[in-house]
Short mmCIF file of C-alpha atoms in Angstrom, two decimals:
data_model
loop_
_atom_site.label_atom_id
_atom_site.label_comp_id
_atom_site.label_asym_id
_atom_site.label_seq_id
_atom_site.Cartn_x
_atom_site.Cartn_y
_atom_site.Cartn_z
CA MET A 1 8.36 -176.54 104.88
CA ARG A 2 9.80 -174.20 107.52
CA LYS A 3 8.80 -174.74 111.12
CA LEU A 4 6.15 -172.36 112.42
CA PRO A 5 6.75 -170.09 115.43
CA ALA A 6 5.35 -171.83 118.51
CA GLN A 7 2.73 -169.18 119.26
CA SER A 8 1.53 -169.17 115.65
CA CYS A 9 1.41 -172.96 115.64
CA TRP A 10 -0.70 -172.96 118.82
CA ASN A 11 -3.08 -170.36 117.41
CA GLN A 12 -3.53 -172.35 114.20
CA PHE A 13 -4.05 -175.58 116.11
CA ALA A 14 -6.69 -174.00 118.36
CA ALA A 15 -8.63 -172.52 115.45
CA LEU A 16 -8.41 -175.44 113.01
CA TRP A 17 -9.02 -178.16 115.60
CA ALA A 18 -12.16 -176.36 116.78
CA PHE A 19 -13.28 -175.66 113.21
CA LEU A 20 -13.11 -179.28 112.06
CA ASN A 21 -14.71 -180.63 115.23
CA SER A 22 -17.48 -178.07 114.85
CA VAL A 23 -18.10 -179.08 111.24
CA THR A 24 -18.48 -182.65 112.48
CA PHE A 25 -20.45 -182.23 115.68
CA SER A 26 -22.77 -179.47 114.48
CA VAL A 27 -24.68 -182.25 112.70
CA THR A 28 -23.97 -185.47 114.62
CA GLY A 29 -26.74 -184.78 117.17
CA ILE A 30 -29.37 -184.83 114.43
CA TYR A 31 -27.54 -187.64 112.61
CA TYR A 32 -27.68 -189.80 115.75
CA VAL A 33 -31.37 -189.12 116.45
CA ASN A 34 -32.91 -188.91 112.98
CA GLN A 35 -30.71 -191.18 110.86
CA VAL A 36 -29.20 -193.68 113.31
CA GLY A 37 -32.32 -193.64 115.51
CA LEU A 38 -30.64 -193.65 118.93
CA ASN A 39 -32.55 -193.35 122.21
CA PRO A 40 -31.28 -191.31 125.23
CA LEU A 41 -29.47 -194.26 126.80
CA GLU A 42 -27.76 -195.18 123.52
CA LEU A 43 -26.66 -191.56 123.08
CA ILE A 44 -25.04 -191.69 126.51
CA LEU A 45 -23.45 -195.09 125.79
CA ILE A 46 -21.73 -193.63 122.73
CA GLY A 47 -20.18 -191.03 125.00
CA THR A 48 -19.33 -193.74 127.51
CA ALA A 49 -17.47 -195.68 124.80
CA MET A 50 -15.48 -192.56 123.96
CA GLU A 51 -14.63 -191.85 127.57
CA THR A 52 -13.77 -195.50 128.30
CA ALA A 53 -11.07 -195.27 125.65
CA ALA A 54 -9.87 -192.01 127.18
CA PHE A 55 -9.84 -193.50 130.67
CA LEU A 56 -7.86 -196.57 129.59
CA PHE A 57 -5.28 -194.83 127.42
CA GLU A 58 -4.87 -191.28 128.82
CA VAL A 59 -1.99 -192.08 131.16
CA PRO A 60 -0.09 -194.52 128.87
CA THR A 61 -0.17 -192.04 125.98
CA GLY A 62 0.83 -189.20 128.31
CA VAL A 63 3.83 -191.19 129.49
CA VAL A 64 4.79 -191.91 125.87
CA ALA A 65 4.59 -188.18 125.08
CA ASP A 66 6.88 -187.39 128.02
CA VAL A 67 9.38 -190.11 127.09
CA TYR A 68 9.47 -189.80 123.28
CA SER A 69 7.92 -186.68 121.74
CA ARG A 70 4.94 -184.43 122.42
CA ARG A 71 4.89 -183.29 118.80
CA ALA A 72 4.73 -186.86 117.47
CA SER A 73 1.93 -187.67 119.89
CA ILE A 74 -0.11 -184.66 118.73
CA VAL A 75 0.40 -185.43 115.04
CA PHE A 76 -0.61 -189.07 115.44
CA GLY A 77 -3.62 -188.02 117.51
CA LEU A 78 -4.81 -185.71 114.74
CA PHE A 79 -4.45 -188.47 112.15
CA LEU A 80 -6.37 -190.97 114.29
CA THR A 81 -9.08 -188.38 114.99
CA GLY A 82 -9.66 -188.04 111.26
CA VAL A 83 -9.99 -191.81 110.89
CA ALA A 84 -12.43 -191.93 113.82
CA ILE A 85 -14.67 -189.24 112.31
CA LEU A 86 -14.79 -191.15 109.03
CA VAL A 87 -15.84 -194.30 110.90
CA ILE A 88 -18.66 -192.43 112.69
CA GLY A 89 -20.18 -191.45 109.36
CA ALA A 90 -19.48 -194.74 107.58
CA HIS A 91 -22.73 -196.54 108.43
CA PRO A 92 -25.78 -195.36 110.46
CA THR A 93 -25.86 -198.14 113.06
CA PHE A 94 -25.31 -198.00 116.80
CA TRP A 95 -22.30 -200.34 116.80
CA VAL A 96 -20.45 -198.58 113.97
CA VAL A 97 -21.00 -195.17 115.56
CA THR A 98 -19.90 -196.58 118.93
CA ALA A 99 -16.72 -197.99 117.37
CA GLY A 100 -15.98 -194.59 115.85
CA ALA A 101 -16.58 -192.91 119.20
CA PHE A 102 -14.20 -195.32 120.95
CA LEU A 103 -11.54 -194.60 118.33
CA PHE A 104 -12.16 -190.85 118.74
CA GLY A 105 -11.63 -191.19 122.49
CA LEU A 106 -8.39 -193.08 121.90
CA ALA A 107 -7.20 -190.41 119.48
CA SER A 108 -7.93 -187.65 121.98
CA THR A 109 -5.56 -189.22 124.51
CA PHE A 110 -2.60 -188.63 122.20
CA ILE A 111 -3.46 -184.92 122.07
CA SER A 112 -4.93 -183.92 125.44
CA GLY A 113 -1.90 -183.93 127.72
CA ALA A 114 0.68 -183.54 124.97
CA ILE A 115 -0.63 -180.26 123.51
CA ASP A 116 -0.64 -178.44 126.86
CA ALA A 117 2.78 -179.83 127.78
CA TRP A 118 4.15 -178.87 124.35
CA LEU A 119 2.82 -175.32 124.70
CA ALA A 120 4.28 -174.84 128.19
CA ASP A 121 7.71 -176.04 127.04
CA GLU A 122 7.75 -173.98 123.84
CA ILE A 123 6.58 -170.60 125.17
CA GLY A 124 7.27 -170.96 128.91
CA VAL A 125 4.87 -171.67 131.74
CA ASP A 126 4.66 -167.96 132.65
CA ASN A 127 3.14 -167.19 129.24
CA ILE A 128 0.52 -169.92 129.01
CA GLY A 129 -2.30 -167.95 130.65
CA PRO A 130 -2.59 -165.35 127.85
CA ALA A 131 -1.96 -168.10 125.28
CA TYR A 132 -4.86 -170.16 126.63
CA PHE A 133 -7.22 -167.19 126.52
CA ARG A 134 -6.11 -166.35 122.96
CA GLY A 135 -6.41 -169.98 121.91
CA ALA A 136 -9.89 -170.21 123.43
CA GLN A 137 -11.06 -167.15 121.50
CA LEU A 138 -9.60 -168.44 118.24
CA GLY A 139 -11.15 -171.83 118.93
CA TYR A 140 -14.59 -170.30 119.41
CA ALA A 141 -14.16 -168.29 116.22
CA GLY A 142 -13.14 -171.42 114.32
CA ALA A 143 -16.06 -173.36 115.77
CA PHE A 144 -18.41 -170.50 114.82
CA VAL A 145 -17.36 -170.72 111.18
CA GLY A 146 -17.46 -174.52 111.38
CA ILE A 147 -21.13 -174.47 112.37
CA PHE A 148 -22.10 -172.62 109.20
CA VAL A 149 -19.99 -174.91 107.04
CA GLY A 150 -21.35 -178.05 108.72
CA VAL A 151 -24.99 -176.96 108.63
CA SER A 152 -24.73 -175.79 105.02
CA LEU A 153 -23.25 -179.12 103.94
CA ALA A 154 -25.86 -180.99 106.00
CA THR A 155 -28.65 -179.52 103.88
CA LEU A 156 -27.21 -181.64 101.06
CA SER A 157 -26.44 -184.73 103.16
CA LEU A 158 -26.08 -185.29 106.91
CA THR A 159 -22.93 -187.35 106.39
CA LEU A 160 -21.21 -184.97 103.94
CA PRO A 161 -19.75 -182.64 106.63
CA ILE A 162 -18.65 -185.68 108.65
CA PHE A 163 -16.67 -187.16 105.75
CA LEU A 164 -15.13 -183.84 104.72
CA ALA A 165 -14.10 -183.03 108.30
CA GLY A 166 -12.52 -186.47 108.76
CA GLY A 167 -10.47 -186.14 105.59
CA SER A 168 -9.44 -182.60 106.49
CA MET A 169 -8.31 -183.71 109.96
CA ILE A 170 -5.98 -186.25 108.36
CA ALA A 171 -4.61 -183.50 106.11
CA LEU A 172 -4.13 -181.29 109.18
CA SER A 173 -1.99 -183.98 110.80
CA LEU A 174 0.32 -183.91 107.78
CA TYR A 175 0.51 -180.11 107.95
CA PHE A 176 1.62 -180.16 111.60
CA LEU A 177 3.99 -183.05 110.91
CA LEU A 178 5.89 -180.68 108.63
CA GLY A 179 5.38 -177.35 110.42
CA MET A 180 5.16 -177.97 114.17
CA PRO A 181 8.34 -177.09 116.13
CA GLU A 182 9.64 -178.91 119.20
CA THR A 183 12.60 -177.09 120.73
CA GLY A 184 11.78 -176.91 124.45
CA PHE A 185 11.21 -180.61 125.05
CA HIS A 186 14.02 -182.82 126.34
CA PRO A 187 13.16 -186.49 125.76
CA VAL A 188 14.52 -189.42 127.68
CA PRO A 189 17.96 -190.34 126.21
CA ARG A 190 17.68 -192.72 123.27
CA GLU A 191 19.30 -195.62 125.11
CA GLY A 192 16.61 -195.48 127.79
CA ARG A 193 13.52 -194.93 125.68
CA GLY A 194 12.74 -198.53 124.92
CA SER A 195 12.82 -199.68 128.51
CA TRP A 196 9.75 -200.07 130.67
CA LYS A 197 11.86 -198.61 133.47
CA ALA A 198 12.00 -195.19 131.78
CA MET A 199 8.24 -195.11 131.31
CA GLY A 200 7.71 -196.36 134.86
CA THR A 201 9.96 -193.63 136.21
CA THR A 202 8.01 -190.95 134.36
CA PHE A 203 4.73 -192.37 135.65
CA SER A 204 6.10 -192.47 139.21
CA GLU A 205 7.22 -188.85 138.94
CA GLY A 206 3.70 -187.89 137.93
CA ILE A 207 2.20 -189.73 140.90
CA GLY A 208 4.79 -188.08 143.15
CA GLN A 209 3.75 -184.62 141.96
CA ILE A 210 0.12 -185.29 142.81
CA ARG A 211 0.94 -186.65 146.27
CA SER A 212 3.20 -183.72 147.10
CA LYS A 213 0.70 -181.03 146.03
CA PRO A 214 -2.74 -181.38 147.63
CA ILE A 215 -4.10 -178.67 145.33
CA LEU A 216 -3.74 -181.15 142.46
CA ILE A 217 -5.98 -183.61 144.32
CA GLY A 218 -8.63 -180.89 144.54
CA LEU A 219 -8.32 -179.97 140.87
CA PHE A 220 -8.45 -183.63 139.86
CA SER A 221 -11.62 -184.09 141.95
CA ILE A 222 -13.19 -181.17 140.12
CA ALA A 223 -12.23 -182.78 136.79
CA ALA A 224 -14.16 -185.91 137.81
CA VAL A 225 -17.20 -183.88 138.86
CA MET A 226 -17.09 -181.91 135.60
CA GLY A 227 -16.94 -185.16 133.67
CA MET A 228 -20.03 -186.53 135.44
CA TYR A 229 -21.85 -183.28 134.71
CA SER A 230 -20.80 -182.73 131.12
CA GLU A 231 -21.72 -186.14 129.74
CA GLY A 232 -25.44 -185.63 130.23
CA VAL A 233 -25.45 -182.04 129.03
CA ASP A 234 -23.34 -182.74 125.94
CA ARG A 235 -25.34 -185.80 124.83
CA LEU A 236 -28.89 -184.79 125.76
CA SER A 237 -29.18 -181.05 125.07
CA GLU A 238 -30.02 -181.40 121.37
CA PRO A 239 -32.40 -184.35 121.89
CA HIS A 240 -34.11 -182.20 124.57
CA PHE A 241 -34.66 -179.45 122.00
CA LEU A 242 -35.82 -181.92 119.34
CA LYS A 243 -38.25 -183.88 121.53
CA ASN A 244 -39.58 -181.35 124.04
CA PHE A 245 -39.94 -178.14 122.03
CA GLU A 246 -41.77 -177.09 118.92
CA PHE A 247 -39.38 -175.07 116.77
CA PRO A 248 -40.92 -171.77 115.62
CA SER A 249 -41.80 -171.77 111.94
CA ILE A 250 -39.68 -169.16 110.19
CA GLY A 251 -39.60 -169.76 106.45
CA GLU A 252 -37.56 -172.86 105.60
CA LEU A 253 -35.66 -172.88 108.89
CA GLU A 254 -35.55 -176.60 109.72
CA PRO A 255 -34.38 -178.01 113.10
CA VAL A 256 -30.83 -178.57 111.79
CA LEU A 257 -30.64 -174.87 110.92
CA TRP A 258 -32.21 -173.83 114.23
CA LEU A 259 -29.70 -175.89 116.20
CA GLY A 260 -26.88 -174.50 114.08
CA ALA A 261 -28.01 -170.95 114.81
CA ILE A 262 -28.25 -171.71 118.54
CA ARG A 263 -24.73 -173.13 118.51
CA ALA A 264 -23.37 -170.18 116.52
CA ILE A 265 -24.73 -167.55 118.89
CA ALA A 266 -23.54 -169.62 121.85
CA LEU A 267 -20.02 -169.47 120.44
CA LEU A 268 -20.19 -165.69 120.02
CA LEU A 269 -21.27 -165.44 123.65
CA SER A 270 -18.39 -167.73 124.62
CA ILE A 271 -15.94 -165.39 122.89
CA ALA A 272 -17.42 -162.47 124.82
CA GLY A 273 -17.38 -164.42 128.09
CA THR A 274 -13.75 -165.38 127.63
CA ALA A 275 -12.80 -161.77 126.87
CA ILE A 276 -14.56 -160.55 130.03
CA THR A 277 -12.90 -163.24 132.12
CA LYS A 278 -9.48 -162.41 130.69
CA ARG A 279 -9.98 -158.77 131.66
CA TYR A 280 -11.06 -159.33 135.25
CA VAL A 281 -9.45 -162.63 136.30
CA ASP A 282 -5.70 -163.25 136.42
CA PRO A 283 -5.41 -167.06 136.65
CA SER A 284 -1.83 -166.78 137.98
CA GLN A 285 -3.26 -165.15 141.12
CA SER A 286 -4.77 -167.92 143.22
CA ARG A 287 -7.41 -165.83 144.99
CA GLN A 288 -8.71 -164.40 141.71
CA ALA A 289 -8.67 -167.82 140.06
CA ARG A 290 -10.61 -169.45 142.89
CA THR A 291 -13.20 -166.68 143.18
CA GLY A 292 -13.67 -166.54 139.43
CA LEU A 293 -14.20 -170.29 139.16
CA ILE A 294 -16.72 -170.30 142.03
CA VAL A 295 -18.82 -167.58 140.36
CA ILE A 296 -18.53 -169.16 136.92
CA THR A 297 -19.46 -172.64 138.19
CA PHE A 298 -22.51 -171.24 139.99
CA LEU A 299 -23.67 -169.62 136.74
CA GLU A 300 -23.13 -172.92 134.92
CA ILE A 301 -25.30 -174.78 137.45
CA LEU A 302 -27.97 -172.07 137.23
CA GLY A 303 -28.01 -172.14 133.42
CA THR A 304 -28.23 -175.93 133.24
CA ALA A 305 -31.05 -176.11 135.80
CA GLY A 306 -32.94 -173.36 133.99
CA PHE A 307 -32.54 -175.19 130.68
CA ALA A 308 -33.89 -178.40 132.21
CA LEU A 309 -36.93 -176.76 133.82
CA SER A 310 -37.90 -174.16 131.23
CA GLY A 311 -40.99 -174.91 129.16
CA HIS A 312 -40.51 -171.98 126.80
CA PHE A 313 -38.32 -172.35 123.71
CA ILE A 314 -36.69 -168.90 123.89
CA LEU A 315 -36.04 -169.13 127.64
CA ALA A 316 -34.51 -172.58 127.20
CA ILE A 317 -32.11 -171.14 124.62
CA ALA A 318 -31.15 -168.29 126.97
CA TRP A 319 -30.45 -170.71 129.83
CA ILE A 320 -28.28 -173.04 127.74
CA TRP A 321 -26.38 -170.02 126.42
CA LEU A 322 -25.64 -168.95 130.00
CA ALA A 323 -24.40 -172.44 130.92
CA GLY A 324 -22.23 -172.67 127.81
CA MET A 325 -20.73 -169.21 128.26
CA ALA A 326 -19.82 -170.00 131.86
CA ARG A 327 -18.30 -173.36 130.94
CA SER A 328 -16.12 -171.85 128.23
CA ALA A 329 -14.92 -169.05 130.52
CA ALA A 330 -13.79 -171.54 133.16
CA GLY A 331 -11.53 -173.54 130.85
CA PRO A 332 -8.53 -171.20 130.48
CA ILE A 333 -8.50 -170.42 134.22
CA TYR A 334 -8.56 -174.08 135.22
CA ARG A 335 -5.90 -175.12 132.69
CA THR A 336 -3.55 -172.29 133.71
CA TRP A 337 -3.99 -173.06 137.40
CA LEU A 338 -3.26 -176.74 136.81
CA ASN A 339 -0.22 -176.15 134.56
CA GLN A 340 1.45 -173.77 136.98
CA ASN A 341 1.61 -176.54 139.56
CA LEU A 342 3.37 -179.08 137.31
CA ASP A 343 6.99 -179.98 136.64
CA SER A 344 8.08 -180.13 133.01
CA ARG A 345 9.53 -183.67 133.03
CA SER A 346 6.20 -185.36 133.67
CA ARG A 347 3.82 -182.58 132.63
CA ALA A 348 2.05 -184.52 129.87
CA THR A 349 1.64 -187.52 132.18
CA VAL A 350 -0.04 -185.50 134.94
CA LEU A 351 -2.21 -183.58 132.46
CA SER A 352 -3.30 -186.92 131.04
CA MET A 353 -4.17 -188.07 134.55
CA SER A 354 -6.40 -185.00 134.86
CA SER A 355 -8.10 -185.91 131.58
CA GLN A 356 -8.42 -189.46 132.87
CA MET A 357 -10.33 -188.18 135.89
CA ASP A 358 -12.67 -186.32 133.55
CA ALA A 359 -13.17 -189.52 131.58
CA PHE A 360 -13.79 -191.46 134.79
CA GLY A 361 -16.48 -188.95 135.74
CA GLN A 362 -18.17 -189.31 132.37
CA ILE A 363 -18.06 -193.11 132.55
CA ALA A 364 -19.47 -193.11 136.10
CA GLY A 365 -22.12 -190.45 135.58
CA GLY A 366 -23.13 -190.95 131.95
CA PRO A 367 -25.09 -194.21 132.22
CA ILE A 368 -26.91 -192.93 135.32
CA VAL A 369 -27.98 -189.75 133.56
CA GLY A 370 -28.91 -191.69 130.41
CA SER A 371 -31.01 -194.14 132.41
CA ILE A 372 -32.87 -191.24 134.04
CA GLY A 373 -33.49 -189.77 130.59
CA LEU A 374 -34.87 -193.09 129.34
CA ALA A 375 -36.91 -194.06 132.42
CA VAL A 376 -38.13 -190.62 133.54
CA SER A 377 -37.53 -187.76 131.10
CA LEU A 378 -34.84 -185.72 129.42
CA ARG A 379 -35.73 -182.80 131.70
CA ALA A 380 -35.08 -184.94 134.77
CA ALA A 381 -31.75 -186.13 133.36
CA LEU A 382 -30.57 -182.59 132.65
CA GLY A 383 -31.75 -181.39 136.06
CA PHE A 384 -29.80 -184.21 137.68
CA SER A 385 -26.73 -183.12 135.69
CA ALA A 386 -27.00 -179.64 137.20
CA LEU A 387 -27.18 -181.22 140.66
CA ILE A 388 -24.07 -183.32 139.94
CA LEU A 389 -22.00 -180.17 139.33
CA SER A 390 -22.79 -178.58 142.71
CA PRO A 391 -19.98 -180.36 144.68
CA ALA A 392 -17.46 -178.46 142.54
CA LEU A 393 -18.48 -175.28 144.36
CA TRP A 394 -17.57 -176.81 147.72
CA ILE A 395 -14.25 -178.15 146.42
CA TYR A 396 -13.26 -174.74 145.03
CA THR A 397 -13.96 -173.11 148.40
CA ARG A 398 -11.60 -175.65 150.02
CA LEU A 399 -8.66 -175.02 147.70
CA GLY A 400 -6.03 -173.22 149.76
CA VAL A 401 -4.99 -169.67 148.94
CA PRO A 402 -1.59 -168.33 150.11
CA ASN A 403 -1.77 -165.39 152.49
CA ASN A 404 0.31 -163.22 150.17
CA ASP A 405 -1.89 -164.16 147.17
CA ALA A 406 1.22 -164.66 145.08
CA ARG A 407 1.56 -167.01 142.16
CA ILE A 408 -0.10 -170.32 142.91
CA ALA A 409 2.38 -172.43 144.81
CA GLY A 410 2.85 -176.14 144.97
CA SER A 411 2.18 -176.03 148.71
CA ASP A 412 -1.40 -174.86 148.17
CA GLY A 413 -3.61 -177.39 149.83
CA LEU A 414 -7.18 -178.31 150.51
CA GLY A 415 -8.35 -176.24 153.37
CA GLY A 416 -9.18 -172.72 154.36
#
């Protein structure tokens, strides 16, 4: 098989990765509640298991990707993701699902830093902004189709889409093993790869980057805050719909179909939100990036708070759509801003450190939010999640902007 052009490979990865994850996770919320019988705290603990794996292994796998091969790391991560999905659907018990979630978190560490570092090396750091926006739109389109596939299969069996997605993810890893190029990456020389010194040097270079660029400290802090926020919203939104609202009776439209429709429209809105953001925000311009992220984060807080407090089914849907659209629009801006402040040699390592901060936030915030959901209510837990996100607004206002508003520089700091 001939190697794919890098841009085409990225586009296919973005669409297919999102499609298969959507097939899986369009039904796992109902699978966890109705078939496994999990309570709010157990739902959060599953996410905590996933993020614990990410926290423990993000940096080691990022270092390995920088020393050996980003392509190999991505391919292995895809394979392990498929195995993890199969484990999640293997048996409807808390401990089996938790084991699958831990394995899924481990698999994600092989992909998270490596895929962004691979893209920057293959197409150039100056081109990653448009590539991220294009990848985000293709990802939302793939996820949109995945919802319909997952929900349709779930009408036959809740575990059928999980098993098919897991097997397809393994097949996808074989496809990229044969077709993914790697021409821009320069690994550590073969004689130095097996030494701990080489890996230690790469890790030290990553730490050095962070210390020398205060803007990275700010962006990493935001990653932690986002992690604390997202864990509650991601795990408790569907249980909130299932337990606190009566779904309107429209023919044979069962809750699984309602939730699928809500997800599908949310993805269409995310595509629109990303297109609008791409038109009006240039993430390579620091002032635009900062202002855009402040506005978007405020809308995300507003949408989440409205979702938590609303007692009307239709209004709750509108609020969660607003929060989701804002969250999706922020992603390409944040990733571009972060990447443009990194050196190629340790790019995957530093990106993995950013993902590790997100995982740390989820581990720290998840059990607290889950406990509130169990002891008080799901509304209180989701409202607390909105409150958790508010410090991100302050941090964004403190990220330095150069006077000439040129491309984001490594000297950008925290401060006015």
